[in-house]
């Protein structure tokens, strides 16, 4: 009884995760409900709601833009939503970039390194693994797949602590490797890649590659990767944001502030405001500088994000 | 099983490696066998880097966490300078973890958090997706980008941002409320959990909305046309066509939200300095972190990490079982 229950729930999990990109419907970009409720009144009401919701999402960002232009005294003395008489944005930014020998820039570059290299390699490894699971039959395939499926559901923070103990024994905690290595694995990415490879890499294309004399790895690198590109973009972005936003792992692994990613660095500044109020200026300025590239990236990338997931749906 | 067909290319591969066996049998079995060997090897070569890293960063840590959770470490002398002995502790660490009222309270807290925050966020993002995909929405591109933007803001930074809006003296929101005579305390014992819920909702609503929009866009246009021919209203279309068809996306978003809820860490950690209501065991993860790094008690911390992972599994599967049973019943009712 127990085994059957477990097996069926595992299948469900697979369905739930798999079903999303494999919705078997062809895409047609007809605006939903076109022609229905197109009246002026409903447009005003709906748009009004959307504007209010947009305010909710934008207010914290607006606040920090304003706060970054203020001195610490003005931050407390003036209304948070309005500019203060003294405009000290440039002074604050100068502080951010020069404090402690420009360590902020170093944190930023560390984040770029962790997230960029980590996401790139993680995507490649997930693509190779997903392709292997989708396009080959071999013993142990189901065990491998089941184990990785379990990995999707394991909270990242549950493994971080034992990982720290393991890395300490190996002598690589408090190094770039301690944050980079765990970032190279994306079970969810392997998952998406497997689903996508199943749907979009044609067996006959692989076969003709073989007839042309290409080796298996070559077939994957030329034909497989090309067919999987939309899924790869999604996996890459997913992993990129995941690593960039990660806090728990670097917090546990790193003691040397020269290795900090930007999240850890900014929290380090913020935690000092009670003792040294000038850190308010560093924190608000630093937060502003750090979220500008993220916001720009999200606005540009959201179209690819959507593309990746929907294309999966088309091919299913 | 893909292709066991013999190809000239494979033949070349075989002879260059000098597997012997002569050239006579090439035409049939041998070449097929070589191709077979290549296709047998290839998936493992492709999987090797992923699996090696997966074993190093998932399997080994989980096994070692389980092992550590059953181990008791005794330090003799004040700092263990007179020797450290480890012994099998049975369920001792688990008993200790669960006997800690701070830890059990933290589990109850995140469960309460999840029961409220996850449905609120799922409903919120579904409504936003439906509104944005309705013909009544103006500038949908702009709104979609604005709602998705917080997903790019790391949890720590989102908490610093919202923290400014919560702290009395800094927050214009508190100022305005006080001016109108409302006494708000975002960081009090009874409110801070919901202030955290607000940060989480702010961060992830847009992301979940995007997943749902992707699924909405995959609904074929003729489904809508058919519904309209039948005279269905927008409400009717949303309720009986769109919602059932975006179910898989909703299930996915819910499962990830449940797992995310159990991992709550950076938000309470960052707010800790401004809210005395948040203790060092506010969430299960924070408790495990405190046990490991403040008390150096890796046994209990590992037991807590295992409990968190098990809880994530149980809750995810329970939710999946629940929705699949319900959909089975719906299927049964239809037929």
XYZ file of C-alpha atoms in Angstrom:
651
model
C 0.000 0.000 0.000
C 2.617 2.468 1.013
C 4.685 1.812 -2.060
C 1.809 2.306 -4.438
C 0.840 5.514 -2.754
C 4.356 6.768 -2.930
C 4.752 5.808 -6.534
C 1.536 7.452 -7.600
C 2.342 10.640 -5.770
C 5.736 10.708 -7.412
C 4.048 10.379 -10.780
C 1.816 13.227 -9.797
C 4.784 15.364 -8.983
C 6.179 14.623 -12.382
C 2.869 15.526 -13.975
C 2.608 18.716 -12.043
C 6.037 19.908 -12.971
C 5.960 18.430 -16.419
C 2.474 19.410 -17.362
C 3.228 23.059 -17.287
C 5.465 23.337 -20.337
C 3.792 20.375 -22.046
C 0.271 21.722 -22.157
C -0.724 20.121 -25.402
C -2.353 23.152 -26.883
C -1.056 24.952 -29.943
C -0.346 28.601 -29.312
C -2.495 31.243 -30.740
C -1.945 34.747 -29.596
C -5.531 35.847 -29.486
C -6.090 38.272 -26.665
C -8.239 36.560 -24.145
C -11.831 37.640 -24.194
C -11.355 39.923 -27.168
C -14.709 41.317 -28.051
C -16.097 40.457 -24.652
C -16.278 43.271 -22.143
C -14.426 45.706 -24.306
C -16.597 48.482 -23.064
C -15.100 51.736 -21.905
C -16.251 51.268 -18.323
C -14.563 47.927 -17.887
C -11.368 49.287 -19.443
C -11.306 52.096 -16.904
C -12.013 49.789 -13.973
C -9.463 47.150 -14.997
C -6.770 49.677 -15.796
C -7.504 51.478 -12.539
C -6.949 48.273 -10.591
C -3.736 47.591 -12.502
C -2.436 51.083 -11.709
C -3.099 50.665 -7.981
C -1.333 47.301 -8.003
C 1.573 48.827 -9.924
C 1.890 51.476 -7.198
C 2.212 48.701 -4.626
C 5.037 47.088 -6.587
C 6.826 50.348 -7.315
C 6.536 52.211 -4.006
C 9.539 50.573 -2.267
C 11.678 51.311 -5.310
C 10.469 54.903 -5.420
C 11.216 55.226 -1.716
C 14.810 54.081 -2.071
C 15.391 56.371 -5.045
C 14.328 59.291 -2.844
C 16.160 57.986 0.224
C 19.394 57.655 -1.728
C 19.385 61.406 -2.340
C 19.332 62.276 1.360
C 21.825 62.719 4.133
C 21.314 60.585 7.214
C 19.805 63.517 9.149
C 17.366 64.308 6.350
C 16.436 60.643 6.100
C 14.914 60.876 9.557
C 13.860 64.518 9.517
C 11.991 64.759 6.207
C 9.061 62.938 4.636
C 10.232 59.703 3.060
C 8.291 60.207 -0.152
C 9.543 63.747 -0.784
C 12.931 65.153 -1.690
C 14.895 66.904 1.026
C 16.326 70.433 0.555
C 19.875 69.078 0.403
C 20.393 66.829 -2.572
C 23.253 64.518 -1.672
C 22.774 61.693 -4.204
C 26.204 62.243 -5.777
C 27.875 62.424 -2.407
C 26.155 59.177 -1.354
C 27.159 57.424 -4.564
C 30.732 58.624 -4.137
C 30.689 57.110 -0.640
C 29.296 53.829 -1.961
C 31.976 53.446 -4.608
C 34.923 54.603 -2.530
C 34.179 53.206 0.913
C 36.749 50.664 2.124
C 38.795 50.874 -1.057
C 35.854 50.364 -3.400
C 34.726 47.077 -1.885
C 31.221 47.622 -3.248
C 32.519 47.213 -6.811
C 34.276 44.054 -5.752
C 31.045 42.634 -4.272
C 29.226 43.462 -7.454
C 31.857 41.735 -9.583
C 31.769 38.725 -7.250
C 28.016 38.473 -7.807
C 28.554 38.709 -11.557
C 31.125 35.926 -11.318
C 29.009 33.622 -9.147
C 25.807 34.173 -11.097
C 27.269 34.417 -14.606
C 29.675 31.483 -14.511
C 27.389 29.438 -12.278
C 24.313 29.867 -14.461
C 26.215 29.247 -17.707
C 27.778 25.985 -16.568
C 24.655 24.856 -14.716
C 22.629 25.302 -17.898
C 25.127 23.331 -19.948
C 25.253 20.458 -17.439
C 21.467 20.406 -17.068
C 21.062 20.385 -20.856
C 23.455 17.451 -21.274
C 21.789 15.506 -18.476
C 18.248 16.277 -19.594
C 19.088 15.344 -23.165
C 20.627 12.053 -22.006
C 17.549 11.189 -19.953
C 15.187 12.099 -22.768
C 16.928 10.578 -25.753
C 18.569 7.387 -24.513
C 17.353 4.206 -22.923
C 19.711 2.834 -20.347
C 19.707 0.923 -17.121
C 19.342 3.098 -14.085
C 17.616 5.859 -16.033
C 14.563 5.833 -13.807
C 16.590 5.774 -10.618
C 18.608 8.753 -11.792
C 15.505 10.624 -12.814
C 13.655 9.823 -9.584
C 16.595 10.950 -7.469
C 16.898 14.239 -9.320
C 13.142 14.729 -9.008
C 13.588 14.398 -5.263
C 16.341 17.001 -5.499
C 13.865 19.515 -6.927
C 11.805 19.264 -3.764
C 14.683 19.456 -1.268
C 14.891 22.982 0.092
C 18.237 24.500 -0.808
C 18.782 25.642 2.739
C 18.424 22.105 4.067
C 21.528 21.034 2.162
C 23.508 24.217 2.784
C 24.396 23.416 6.371
C 25.745 19.864 5.793
C 27.405 21.175 2.635
C 29.305 23.667 4.748
C 30.543 20.892 7.049
C 31.560 18.839 4.003
C 33.371 21.756 2.365
C 35.118 22.589 5.630
C 36.530 19.079 5.761
C 37.630 19.429 2.138
C 39.209 22.758 3.014
C 37.289 24.763 0.438
C 34.857 26.656 2.653
C 35.435 30.407 2.561
C 36.658 30.274 -1.049
C 35.053 31.206 -4.365
C 34.548 27.489 -4.980
C 32.321 27.054 -1.940
C 29.662 29.296 -3.482
C 30.352 28.464 -7.118
C 30.244 24.654 -6.949
C 26.742 24.347 -5.447
C 25.542 26.901 -8.012
C 26.473 24.589 -10.866
C 23.661 22.150 -10.150
C 20.078 22.829 -11.145
C 17.760 19.826 -10.710
C 14.842 21.914 -11.907
C 16.884 22.877 -14.968
C 17.571 19.240 -15.775
C 13.895 18.664 -15.432
C 12.880 21.370 -17.885
C 15.616 20.279 -20.296
C 14.440 16.677 -20.237
C 10.854 17.669 -20.956
C 11.945 20.012 -23.693
C 14.400 17.588 -25.298
C 11.718 14.930 -25.367
C 9.387 17.253 -27.204
C 11.665 19.203 -29.497
C 14.694 17.081 -30.386
C 13.579 14.819 -33.186
C 14.757 11.197 -33.129
C 15.060 11.195 -36.901
C 17.385 14.208 -36.743
C 19.618 12.365 -34.279
C 19.471 9.332 -36.524
C 20.505 11.238 -39.594
C 23.338 12.747 -37.580
C 24.501 9.230 -36.827
C 24.285 8.225 -40.455
C 26.429 11.252 -41.318
C 29.028 9.795 -39.021
C 28.783 12.214 -36.141
C 29.600 10.891 -32.674
C 26.977 10.962 -29.935
C 28.513 13.940 -28.133
C 28.845 15.849 -31.362
C 25.203 15.219 -32.156
C 24.261 16.633 -28.774
C 26.465 19.683 -29.137
C 25.331 20.584 -32.638
C 21.783 19.318 -33.103
C 20.578 18.838 -29.532
C 21.667 22.138 -28.040
C 20.319 24.073 -31.007
C 16.882 22.490 -30.759
C 16.821 23.088 -27.009
C 17.829 26.759 -27.116
C 14.532 28.253 -25.834
C 14.543 25.932 -22.821
C 18.203 26.758 -22.213
C 17.419 30.467 -22.059
C 14.751 29.788 -19.428
C 17.029 27.564 -17.358
C 19.857 30.080 -17.599
C 17.701 32.969 -16.419
C 16.155 30.905 -13.654
C 19.563 29.894 -12.364
C 21.034 33.369 -12.834
C 18.385 34.984 -10.656
C 18.552 32.119 -8.170
C 22.297 32.512 -7.641
C 22.230 36.314 -7.663
C 19.512 36.363 -5.007
C 20.980 33.591 -2.872
C 21.854 34.690 0.621
C 21.893 31.651 2.861
C 24.645 29.761 1.052
C 27.222 32.592 0.886
C 26.300 33.616 4.443
C 27.209 30.151 5.687
C 30.218 29.587 3.460
C 32.041 32.900 3.442
C 33.861 34.682 6.234
C 36.155 36.845 4.098
C 34.287 39.979 3.043
C 36.399 40.169 -0.124
C 34.525 37.105 -1.401
C 31.031 38.399 -0.557
C 28.373 38.691 -3.213
C 26.440 41.931 -3.205
C 23.540 40.612 -1.091
C 25.849 39.696 1.756
C 27.837 42.897 1.429
C 24.804 45.173 1.589
C 23.432 43.302 4.564
C 26.800 43.775 6.205
C 26.516 47.550 5.746
C 22.909 47.629 6.882
C 23.703 45.728 10.067
C 26.072 48.517 11.115
C 23.581 51.408 10.934
C 22.701 51.202 14.620
C 26.256 51.843 15.690
C 27.333 54.092 12.822
C 24.474 56.122 11.344
C 26.497 57.121 8.272
C 25.937 53.576 7.063
C 22.383 54.622 6.232
C 23.746 56.622 3.328
C 25.883 53.695 2.213
C 22.951 51.297 2.478
C 20.404 53.390 0.591
C 22.925 54.340 -2.100
C 24.194 50.774 -2.366
C 20.703 49.317 -2.604
C 19.822 51.805 -5.340
C 22.939 51.033 -7.376
C 22.500 47.290 -6.943
C 18.855 47.126 -8.009
C 19.178 49.306 -11.121
C 20.844 46.580 -13.235
C 18.448 43.976 -11.821
C 15.375 45.988 -12.694
C 16.720 46.694 -16.175
C 17.493 43.008 -16.615
C 14.030 41.928 -15.464
C 12.301 44.343 -17.808
C 14.363 43.178 -20.769
C 14.352 39.501 -19.866
C 10.694 38.998 -18.963
C 9.926 38.594 -22.647
C 12.436 35.729 -22.952
C 11.151 34.205 -19.786
C 7.686 33.992 -21.210
C 9.077 32.836 -24.532
C 10.942 29.956 -22.982
C 7.989 28.605 -21.067
C 5.459 29.007 -23.842
C 7.640 27.542 -26.527
C 7.821 24.459 -24.380
C 4.062 24.384 -24.552
C 4.021 24.630 -28.324
C 6.322 21.738 -28.878
C 4.575 19.467 -26.385
C 15.599 2.602 -27.517
C 17.086 4.675 -30.242
C 18.896 3.285 -33.201
C 20.855 0.117 -33.159
C 21.361 0.485 -36.864
C 24.833 -0.067 -38.225
C 26.491 2.814 -39.975
C 29.737 3.068 -41.887
C 30.936 5.714 -39.472
C 30.665 3.358 -36.581
C 32.656 0.741 -38.426
C 35.465 3.207 -38.741
C 35.324 3.941 -35.061
C 35.611 0.297 -34.222
C 38.574 -0.482 -36.428
C 40.557 2.562 -35.371
C 40.247 1.435 -31.814
C 41.457 -1.971 -32.849
C 38.862 -4.028 -31.088
C 40.072 -6.861 -33.291
C 37.445 -9.257 -34.449
C 38.356 -8.841 -38.110
C 36.579 -7.060 -40.864
C 34.423 -9.958 -41.990
C 31.646 -9.643 -39.502
C 31.374 -5.913 -39.914
C 28.448 -5.900 -42.179
C 26.002 -7.016 -39.571
C 26.365 -7.690 -35.883
C 29.614 -6.030 -34.961
C 28.828 -2.609 -36.242
C 25.451 -2.691 -34.601
C 27.177 -3.767 -31.429
C 29.624 -0.880 -31.612
C 26.863 1.621 -32.137
C 25.111 -0.040 -29.288
C 28.154 0.404 -27.077
C 28.424 4.043 -28.085
C 24.784 4.735 -27.311
C 25.211 2.916 -24.038
C 28.186 5.032 -23.046
C 26.936 8.350 -24.346
C 24.142 9.024 -21.827
C 26.497 8.422 -18.922
C 29.127 10.722 -20.407
C 26.464 13.385 -20.883
C 25.107 12.881 -17.379
C 28.509 12.643 -15.697
C 29.156 16.317 -14.861
C 25.631 16.879 -13.600
C 25.584 13.685 -11.595
C 29.021 14.249 -10.077
C 27.970 17.706 -8.880
C 24.538 16.480 -7.835
C 26.124 13.776 -5.694
C 28.589 16.242 -4.186
C 26.086 18.991 -3.415
C 22.832 17.095 -2.825
C 23.313 13.401 -2.086
C 26.405 13.582 0.115
C 25.209 16.555 2.200
C 21.832 14.910 2.726
C 23.443 11.616 3.735
C 25.878 13.390 6.021
C 23.068 15.459 7.527
C 21.175 12.277 8.282
C 24.322 10.705 9.750
C 25.132 13.798 11.818
C 21.566 13.984 13.053
C 22.029 10.567 14.663
C 25.402 11.431 16.179
C 26.204 12.984 19.479
C 29.452 14.860 19.899
C 30.890 15.193 23.372
C 33.563 17.732 23.977
C 35.672 17.248 27.050
C 37.117 20.364 28.524
C 35.709 23.787 27.960
C 36.513 23.989 24.247
C 36.912 20.301 23.579
C 40.668 20.557 24.042
C 40.712 17.315 26.007
C 39.334 15.318 23.142
C 36.121 14.992 21.227
C 34.142 11.785 21.072
C 31.222 11.057 18.823
C 28.695 8.396 19.601
C 25.474 7.116 18.129
C 22.665 9.159 19.564
C 19.641 7.347 18.189
C 16.784 9.792 17.945
C 18.267 11.872 20.734
C 18.917 14.910 18.543
C 15.448 14.694 17.038
C 13.932 14.461 20.500
C 15.968 17.453 21.575
C 14.999 19.409 18.460
C 11.319 18.691 18.883
C 11.389 19.254 22.637
C 12.665 22.767 21.983
C 9.530 24.859 22.198
C 11.207 27.594 20.133
C 11.664 25.202 17.218
C 8.185 23.707 17.339
C 6.741 27.198 17.612
C 8.711 28.171 14.519
C 7.207 25.248 12.593
C 3.741 26.320 13.663
C 4.593 29.865 12.617
C 5.666 29.000 9.083
C 2.652 26.698 8.699
C 0.353 29.558 9.670
C 2.325 31.804 7.329
C 1.947 29.299 4.480
C -1.754 28.697 5.037
C -2.429 32.418 4.693
C 0.300 33.769 2.430
C 0.411 31.062 -0.258
C -3.328 31.146 -1.122
C -3.386 34.953 -0.975
C -0.449 35.185 -3.348
C -1.786 32.517 -5.717
C -5.183 34.239 -5.926
C -3.496 37.625 -6.321
C -1.231 36.502 -9.166
C -4.043 34.607 -10.905
C -6.286 37.670 -10.836
C -3.464 39.837 -12.163
C -2.728 37.352 -14.961
C -6.384 37.178 -15.969
C -6.750 40.971 -15.885
C -3.589 41.497 -17.924
C -4.691 38.973 -20.505
C -8.180 40.435 -20.754
C -8.930 42.795 -23.594
C -9.867 45.452 -21.060
C -6.307 46.034 -19.882
C -4.404 49.007 -21.266
C -0.594 48.970 -21.484
C -0.284 45.294 -20.463
C 3.429 45.265 -21.358
C 4.198 47.993 -18.875
C 2.195 46.455 -16.069
C 3.645 43.006 -16.667
C 7.178 44.401 -16.434
C 6.341 46.451 -13.315
C 4.850 43.436 -11.521
C 7.678 41.111 -12.492
C 10.429 43.549 -11.513
C 10.558 42.659 -7.765
C 11.512 39.080 -8.650
C 14.919 40.433 -9.616
C 15.374 42.082 -6.229
C 17.096 39.652 -3.834
C 15.131 38.787 -0.683
C 17.710 40.508 1.508
C 17.515 43.737 -0.450
C 13.720 43.552 -0.658
C 13.696 43.239 3.123
C 16.043 46.208 3.542
C 13.724 48.205 1.245
C 10.533 47.257 3.055
C 12.347 47.569 6.376
C 12.717 51.288 5.663
C 8.959 51.438 5.169
C 8.327 49.560 8.436
C 10.676 51.336 10.845
C 8.999 54.129 12.796
C 10.835 57.408 12.237
C 12.013 56.352 8.802
C 8.790 55.147 7.291
C 6.576 57.673 5.538
C 3.784 55.091 5.754
C 3.937 55.087 9.549
C 4.175 58.909 9.498
C 1.054 59.234 7.386
C -0.862 56.719 9.493
C 0.111 58.477 12.716
C -0.921 61.811 11.222
C -4.425 60.469 10.566
C -4.495 58.998 14.026
C -3.972 55.326 13.199
C -1.391 53.586 15.311
C 0.449 51.095 13.125
C 3.258 48.892 14.258
C 4.641 46.797 11.423
C 7.283 45.216 13.625
C 5.225 44.175 16.661
C 4.921 40.612 17.919
C 1.564 40.032 16.264
C 2.191 41.923 13.030
C 5.770 41.245 11.968
C 4.921 37.824 10.509
C 2.485 39.508 8.127
C 5.003 42.223 7.350
C 7.297 39.399 6.228
C 4.414 37.844 4.285
C 4.027 41.160 2.502
C 7.700 41.138 1.456
C 7.433 37.573 0.141
C 4.222 38.381 -1.728
C 5.806 41.504 -3.203
C 8.777 39.495 -4.446
C 7.105 36.424 -5.956
C 3.657 37.482 -7.177
C 4.951 38.795 -10.492
C 7.010 35.704 -11.144
C 4.074 33.372 -10.538
C 1.902 35.664 -12.622
C 4.288 35.248 -15.537
C 4.085 31.445 -15.322
C 0.282 31.676 -15.388
C 0.306 34.116 -18.298
C 2.500 31.697 -20.234
C -0.077 28.988 -19.680
C -2.962 31.322 -20.572
C -1.285 32.153 -23.850
C -1.181 28.487 -24.764
C -4.972 28.229 -24.710
C -6.016 28.027 -28.376
C -8.067 30.923 -29.683
C -10.914 28.779 -31.029
C -11.740 27.710 -27.476
C -12.616 31.332 -26.745
C -14.465 31.723 -30.007
C -16.577 28.671 -29.270
C -17.367 30.012 -25.808
C -18.336 33.386 -27.215
C -20.564 31.806 -29.822
C -22.282 30.075 -26.915
C -22.761 33.499 -25.356
C -20.420 33.019 -22.379
C -19.540 36.152 -20.406
C -15.984 37.171 -19.467
C -16.585 35.871 -15.951
C -17.877 32.594 -17.262
C -14.880 32.231 -19.589
C -12.445 32.978 -16.779
C -14.129 30.604 -14.372
C -14.907 27.602 -16.550
C -12.286 27.789 -19.301
C -9.212 29.676 -18.181
C -8.999 28.533 -14.562
C -9.248 24.795 -15.322
C -6.692 25.120 -18.119
C -4.112 26.972 -16.025
C -4.393 24.422 -13.215
C -0.983 22.833 -13.854
C 0.700 26.234 -13.560
C -1.181 26.932 -10.332
C -0.156 23.558 -8.900
C 3.481 24.198 -9.814
C 3.431 27.689 -8.309
C 1.817 26.390 -5.114
C 4.338 23.577 -4.626
C 7.260 25.949 -5.064
C 5.646 28.424 -2.689
C 5.215 25.727 -0.037
C 8.888 24.777 -0.330
C 9.852 28.450 -0.263
C 7.802 29.069 2.868
C 9.624 26.339 4.780
C 12.923 27.958 3.833
C 12.068 31.416 5.171
C 15.338 32.797 6.428
C 16.761 36.015 5.076
C 13.644 38.126 5.699
C 13.430 37.409 9.435
C 17.226 37.550 9.768
C 17.377 41.035 8.276
C 14.342 42.319 10.184
C 15.706 40.873 13.422
C 17.727 43.991 14.184
C 14.684 46.266 13.926
C 12.055 43.999 15.436
C 12.533 42.590 18.934
C 9.617 40.244 18.211
C 11.886 38.120 16.005
C 14.009 35.802 18.112
C 16.844 33.574 16.974
C 14.418 30.692 16.405
C 11.739 32.598 14.538
C 11.655 30.197 11.571
C 12.863 26.552 11.414
C 15.762 27.563 9.198
C 16.798 30.351 11.513
C 16.662 27.879 14.431
C 18.891 25.400 12.589
C 21.288 28.205 11.687
C 21.416 29.404 15.283
C 22.016 25.890 16.626
C 24.823 25.301 14.149
C 26.674 28.586 14.289
C 25.813 30.123 17.642
C 25.725 26.923 19.723
C 27.966 24.721 17.553
C 25.430 21.957 17.986
C 25.613 20.340 14.567
C 23.713 17.237 15.667
C 20.550 19.105 16.577
C 20.998 21.510 13.640
C 21.243 18.556 11.246
C 18.180 16.941 12.794
C 16.339 20.205 12.219
C 17.551 20.419 8.609
C 16.296 16.867 8.033
C 12.951 17.731 9.617
C 12.638 20.782 7.337
C 13.414 18.702 4.226
C 10.966 15.984 5.295
C 8.288 18.581 5.943
C 8.830 20.020 2.459
C 8.443 16.544 0.958
C 5.389 15.613 2.971
C 3.603 18.911 2.361
C 4.417 18.955 -1.372
C 3.252 15.387 -1.872
C 0.189 15.889 0.296
C -0.779 18.891 -1.779
C -0.154 17.024 -5.050
C -2.136 14.030 -3.817
C -4.970 16.334 -2.813
C -5.214 18.080 -6.184
C -4.848 14.858 -8.162
C -7.586 13.152 -6.159
C -9.825 16.117 -6.753
C -9.107 16.128 -10.469
C -9.764 12.360 -10.623
C -13.114 12.938 -9.026
C -13.850 15.710 -11.505
C -12.888 13.423 -14.369
C -15.107 10.708 -12.929
C -18.016 13.090 -12.627
C -17.648 14.149 -16.235
C -17.659 10.654 -17.703
